[in-house]
XYZ file of C-alpha atoms in Angstrom:
381
model
C 53.372 110.642 122.832
C 53.814 106.993 123.787
C 50.456 106.150 122.229
C 51.436 107.830 118.964
C 54.714 105.877 118.851
C 52.828 102.637 119.493
C 50.446 103.334 116.592
C 53.381 104.264 114.339
C 55.132 101.004 115.202
C 51.971 99.022 114.562
C 51.425 100.599 111.146
C 55.059 100.157 110.104
C 54.933 96.502 111.076
C 51.709 96.023 109.113
C 53.112 97.705 106.002
C 56.607 96.250 105.897
C 55.657 92.711 106.886
C 52.999 92.472 104.199
C 54.952 91.402 101.106
C 52.192 92.278 98.676
C 51.685 95.756 100.132
C 55.429 96.361 100.161
C 55.647 95.231 96.542
C 52.895 97.642 95.519
C 54.857 100.482 97.167
C 58.204 99.673 95.555
C 57.086 98.460 92.133
C 56.174 101.867 90.587
C 59.570 103.352 91.412
C 61.437 100.321 90.067
C 59.422 100.333 86.859
C 59.861 104.074 86.357
C 63.635 103.752 86.745
C 63.843 100.866 84.276
C 61.493 102.459 81.751
C 63.079 105.902 81.718
C 66.572 104.404 81.572
C 65.595 102.385 78.502
C 63.777 105.309 76.911
C 66.691 107.654 77.554
C 69.118 105.354 75.768
C 66.734 104.647 72.914
C 65.805 108.289 72.309
C 69.437 109.329 72.591
C 70.414 106.900 69.856
C 67.666 108.276 67.606
C 68.230 111.983 68.238
C 72.026 111.836 68.003
C 73.064 111.567 64.358
C 75.104 108.517 63.493
C 78.569 109.119 62.092
C 78.030 106.255 59.672
C 74.939 107.739 58.009
C 75.425 108.785 54.401
C 72.908 110.420 52.095
C 72.361 110.195 48.347
C 71.374 113.620 47.027
C 70.739 114.580 43.401
C 71.740 118.022 42.092
C 70.900 120.002 39.002
C 73.355 122.778 38.045
C 75.473 122.179 41.160
C 78.306 124.777 41.377
C 81.735 123.182 41.771
C 82.554 125.230 44.870
C 79.475 123.972 46.713
C 80.100 120.446 45.425
C 83.551 120.528 46.962
C 82.074 121.600 50.321
C 79.578 118.744 50.193
C 82.253 116.174 49.371
C 84.384 117.326 52.296
C 81.724 116.197 54.757
C 82.029 112.571 53.675
C 78.294 112.169 54.285
C 76.872 113.339 50.951
C 76.983 111.182 47.853
C 76.333 113.706 45.078
C 74.516 112.663 41.922
C 74.475 115.212 39.124
C 71.473 115.097 36.812
C 70.322 116.864 33.671
C 67.178 119.008 33.341
C 65.211 116.263 31.588
C 65.790 113.938 34.575
C 64.202 116.275 37.126
C 60.720 114.745 37.243
C 62.103 111.209 37.309
C 64.416 112.145 40.189
C 61.543 113.739 42.130
C 59.694 110.429 41.842
C 62.783 108.659 43.198
C 62.817 111.016 46.186
C 59.165 110.222 46.825
C 59.816 106.463 46.629
C 62.871 106.696 48.892
C 65.505 105.675 46.305
C 67.151 109.106 46.582
C 67.169 111.140 49.783
C 66.757 114.632 48.292
C 66.960 116.739 45.137
C 68.391 120.272 44.888
C 67.821 122.372 41.752
C 70.179 125.345 41.448
C 69.764 128.263 39.040
C 71.629 127.802 35.785
C 74.061 130.478 36.908
C 74.536 131.140 40.613
C 76.254 134.505 40.748
C 78.881 135.419 43.298
C 77.743 139.015 43.707
C 74.827 140.100 45.958
C 71.624 140.993 44.084
C 68.478 142.898 44.982
C 66.309 139.881 44.155
C 67.475 136.664 45.852
C 68.126 133.763 43.558
C 66.071 130.705 44.439
C 67.269 127.139 44.981
C 64.538 124.495 44.863
C 64.805 121.500 47.172
C 62.646 118.382 47.165
C 62.488 115.967 50.103
C 60.047 113.676 51.915
C 59.075 114.626 55.458
C 57.890 111.084 56.229
C 61.395 109.698 55.585
C 63.824 110.550 58.388
C 66.863 110.152 56.130
C 65.353 112.414 53.498
C 64.554 115.113 56.050
C 68.053 114.817 57.538
C 69.643 115.062 54.075
C 67.619 118.184 53.268
C 68.651 119.805 56.540
C 72.343 118.921 56.183
C 72.680 120.093 52.574
C 70.690 123.273 53.303
C 73.043 124.150 56.158
C 76.127 123.599 54.008
C 74.726 125.552 51.058
C 73.539 128.402 53.292
C 77.065 129.055 54.509
C 77.815 130.476 51.044
C 75.090 133.097 51.447
C 76.930 134.899 54.238
C 80.034 135.789 52.264
C 79.170 135.737 48.569
C 75.810 135.427 46.952
C 72.219 136.236 47.863
C 69.744 133.367 47.518
C 66.960 131.484 49.251
C 66.207 127.778 49.542
C 62.596 126.802 48.839
C 61.917 123.350 50.196
C 59.054 121.293 48.762
C 57.742 118.231 50.556
C 57.008 115.508 48.000
C 55.262 113.232 50.511
C 51.702 112.407 49.487
C 48.638 112.722 51.707
C 48.646 108.943 52.013
C 52.246 109.052 53.282
C 51.422 111.803 55.762
C 48.363 109.896 56.972
C 50.479 106.767 57.438
C 53.139 108.671 59.374
C 50.715 110.490 61.677
C 48.441 107.523 62.331
C 51.307 105.056 62.880
C 52.834 107.362 65.492
C 49.687 108.400 67.356
C 47.152 105.596 67.003
C 49.005 102.610 68.541
C 49.800 104.526 71.732
C 46.288 105.911 72.143
C 44.566 102.695 71.143
C 46.515 100.443 73.520
C 45.915 103.007 76.288
C 42.154 102.969 75.655
C 42.082 99.166 75.675
C 44.084 99.020 78.894
C 41.880 101.627 80.568
C 38.733 99.739 79.548
C 40.061 96.491 81.039
C 41.265 98.234 84.181
C 37.827 99.663 84.880
C 36.234 96.184 84.771
C 38.603 93.389 85.767
C 39.679 94.291 89.346
C 36.065 94.890 90.381
C 34.873 91.631 88.835
C 37.406 89.346 90.532
C 39.004 91.127 93.492
C 35.721 92.907 94.230
C 33.793 89.635 94.372
C 36.484 88.154 96.598
C 36.253 91.145 98.907
C 32.445 90.876 99.133
C 32.486 87.101 99.616
C 30.551 86.449 96.398
C 33.411 84.611 94.790
C 33.615 81.902 97.432
C 29.918 81.145 96.910
C 30.442 80.812 93.178
C 33.253 78.303 93.655
C 31.118 75.893 95.674
C 28.766 75.414 92.723
C 29.281 72.288 90.548
C 31.108 74.250 87.842
C 34.679 73.599 86.775
C 37.138 76.221 87.926
C 38.586 76.382 84.419
C 35.120 77.214 83.040
C 34.722 80.016 85.583
C 38.139 81.434 84.695
C 37.537 81.251 80.951
C 34.004 82.643 81.229
C 35.173 85.645 83.231
C 38.046 86.388 80.850
C 35.820 86.179 77.768
C 33.000 88.244 79.290
C 35.327 90.943 80.600
C 37.212 91.015 77.289
C 33.985 91.546 75.350
C 32.952 94.419 77.619
C 36.412 96.007 77.461
C 36.399 95.611 73.685
C 33.201 97.675 73.443
C 34.811 100.430 75.497
C 37.969 100.368 73.405
C 36.025 100.328 70.130
C 34.014 103.398 71.121
C 37.168 105.268 72.103
C 38.910 104.262 68.877
C 35.978 105.334 66.721
C 35.786 108.687 68.446
C 39.519 109.181 67.961
C 39.455 108.295 64.260
C 36.592 110.723 63.611
C 38.007 113.576 65.678
C 41.705 113.479 64.738
C 41.394 115.252 61.349
C 39.237 117.957 62.945
C 41.736 118.328 65.787
C 44.654 118.827 63.381
C 42.597 121.217 61.268
C 41.737 123.249 64.349
C 45.393 123.444 65.380
C 46.302 125.059 62.073
C 47.961 122.025 60.489
C 47.442 121.869 56.734
C 47.124 118.081 56.772
C 44.263 116.207 55.178
C 44.098 112.952 57.093
C 41.374 110.432 56.431
C 40.680 106.988 57.838
C 39.300 106.130 54.385
C 42.890 105.813 53.165
C 42.993 102.323 54.681
C 41.349 99.340 52.942
C 38.835 97.047 54.634
C 41.519 94.369 55.021
C 43.568 96.711 57.223
C 40.614 97.296 59.546
C 39.883 93.557 59.659
C 43.481 92.821 60.638
C 43.406 95.633 63.198
C 40.187 94.270 64.702
C 41.669 90.788 65.153
C 44.801 92.226 66.750
C 42.687 94.330 69.121
C 40.595 91.310 70.142
C 43.695 89.229 70.913
C 45.255 92.155 72.792
C 42.168 92.649 74.953
C 42.165 88.922 75.747
C 45.746 89.094 76.976
C 45.268 92.296 78.998
C 42.126 90.883 80.606
C 43.839 87.580 81.394
C 46.887 89.132 83.051
C 44.734 91.594 85.000
C 42.544 88.707 86.146
C 45.573 86.874 87.537
C 46.704 90.012 89.389
C 43.177 90.582 90.733
C 42.877 86.983 91.927
C 46.125 87.387 93.827
C 44.923 90.595 95.522
C 42.818 90.760 98.673
C 40.774 93.793 97.630
C 39.954 96.015 94.694
C 42.323 98.670 96.013
C 45.170 96.196 96.184
C 44.350 94.853 92.715
C 44.488 98.364 91.287
C 47.884 98.890 92.922
C 49.175 95.827 91.055
C 47.543 96.638 87.750
C 48.357 100.376 87.749
C 52.127 100.027 87.151
C 51.367 97.893 84.097
C 50.259 101.097 82.394
C 53.889 102.263 82.527
C 54.953 99.115 80.679
C 52.271 99.705 78.054
C 53.383 103.312 77.557
C 57.022 102.230 77.293
C 56.119 99.742 74.567
C 54.229 102.450 72.658
C 57.022 105.028 72.925
C 59.751 102.540 71.993
C 57.748 101.621 68.913
C 57.745 105.274 67.801
C 61.513 105.682 68.082
C 62.732 102.174 67.272
C 60.136 100.838 64.857
C 62.579 100.385 61.960
C 65.277 98.839 64.165
C 63.194 96.142 65.856
C 63.621 92.558 64.704
C 61.012 89.824 64.075
C 61.185 88.737 67.737
C 59.014 91.740 68.669
C 55.920 90.093 67.146
C 56.036 87.317 69.755
C 56.103 89.498 72.894
C 52.632 90.344 74.277
C 51.606 94.021 74.310
C 54.755 95.053 72.470
C 53.756 92.960 69.476
C 50.306 94.558 69.459
C 51.722 98.076 69.428
C 54.246 97.110 66.748
C 51.762 95.501 64.371
C 49.249 98.336 64.881
C 51.946 100.752 63.756
C 52.681 98.506 60.774
C 49.012 98.408 59.782
C 48.664 102.188 59.980
C 51.880 102.685 57.985
C 50.760 100.245 55.229
C 53.766 97.967 55.899
C 52.121 95.107 57.829
C 52.754 91.608 56.510
C 50.460 88.617 56.920
C 52.922 86.619 59.013
C 53.419 89.573 61.392
C 49.695 89.911 61.991
C 49.288 86.129 62.391
C 52.264 85.873 64.777
C 50.865 88.664 66.945
C 47.372 87.183 67.138
C 48.565 83.618 67.801
C 51.073 84.779 70.440
C 48.474 86.834 72.286
C 45.925 84.013 72.234
C 48.486 81.441 73.434
C 49.654 83.634 76.307
C 46.022 84.364 77.210
C 45.297 80.623 77.320
C 48.275 80.059 79.633
C 47.105 82.844 81.932
C 43.572 81.420 81.931
C 45.009 78.043 82.950
C 47.013 79.747 85.717
C 43.880 81.576 86.875
C 41.966 78.286 87.094
C 44.767 76.829 89.221
C 44.645 79.875 91.466
C 40.934 79.287 91.971
C 41.824 75.834 93.310
C 43.978 77.379 96.031
C 42.011 78.043 99.215
C 44.792 80.331 100.424
C 44.454 82.610 97.386
C 40.655 82.562 97.380
C 40.449 83.373 101.084
C 43.020 86.155 100.671
C 45.127 84.917 103.532
């Protein structure tokens, strides 16, 4: 028993006196708490309807009794139209100028009938306000069905295939793409730097008459190129398989990567290259600080949580994020990827993201070169 207690004491001393090992134990829990707290608040703000939201809805043949019910909510701005304005109003719903259009029968009877009367509704599923307006008005109108008349509401989604492609790709692609890039870097960087330190190869390299800055830059560029190949293969496979996957799941969506022009793919490629440079650079710094590959992976692993948080926040808060987001590494990449896939990316946003990522990568490369000058870091003591 005494021997067991001695070994326990020895192991506890080794673990809790090693700052780096202790940090690797505590960091995941701290990050998870911070990330889920932020996500909980962000998602709550999105899911909970705002009391200040108002909707502009057009109506044809709107009965006065239903109009009064809509006005009582204080959330519906009713716009009455004539029959010859129907097609023009549908186009306004599609463009986002009007949230929804409801077309009532010319006479909506108050007595139940064998054949339900039909109310046509037009909305855009890719516009959150339009979908919310359709749902709110449908609920209010449906309350009349219980006590008086007999009718059905036939909703028609006016969103085009291009709009649906933009919505689906902008939600899914940034998260998956940044994950693939991160995974590709993670499989290469720790082994290249921490692994060579652990095997003693790195110390031999540093005694050669080569500048430390050249070694740092060469490793970052080489590892970035290799990680880029991995990410590109994953991205290509995803683009080609996504329409088939949705078709197999029963979704009647016709998504095609051909909806995007060559300029969008060129911008996306440049953003991916700059993102891989930054991920490789920051992983290289973490790996240089670690004593072994295992320790390097323990430092790099929690970064995946940060990447996932950035991707999820972009889904829920994309429209509420200011210009500052394009200057924060990783988050800016996810944001501008979503903009490219949603056809809303601007030149300055793409340029700001690329320049920011390259500048931060250069700073990390400089820091890595300085770390190579430290005998304490290189020896792992």
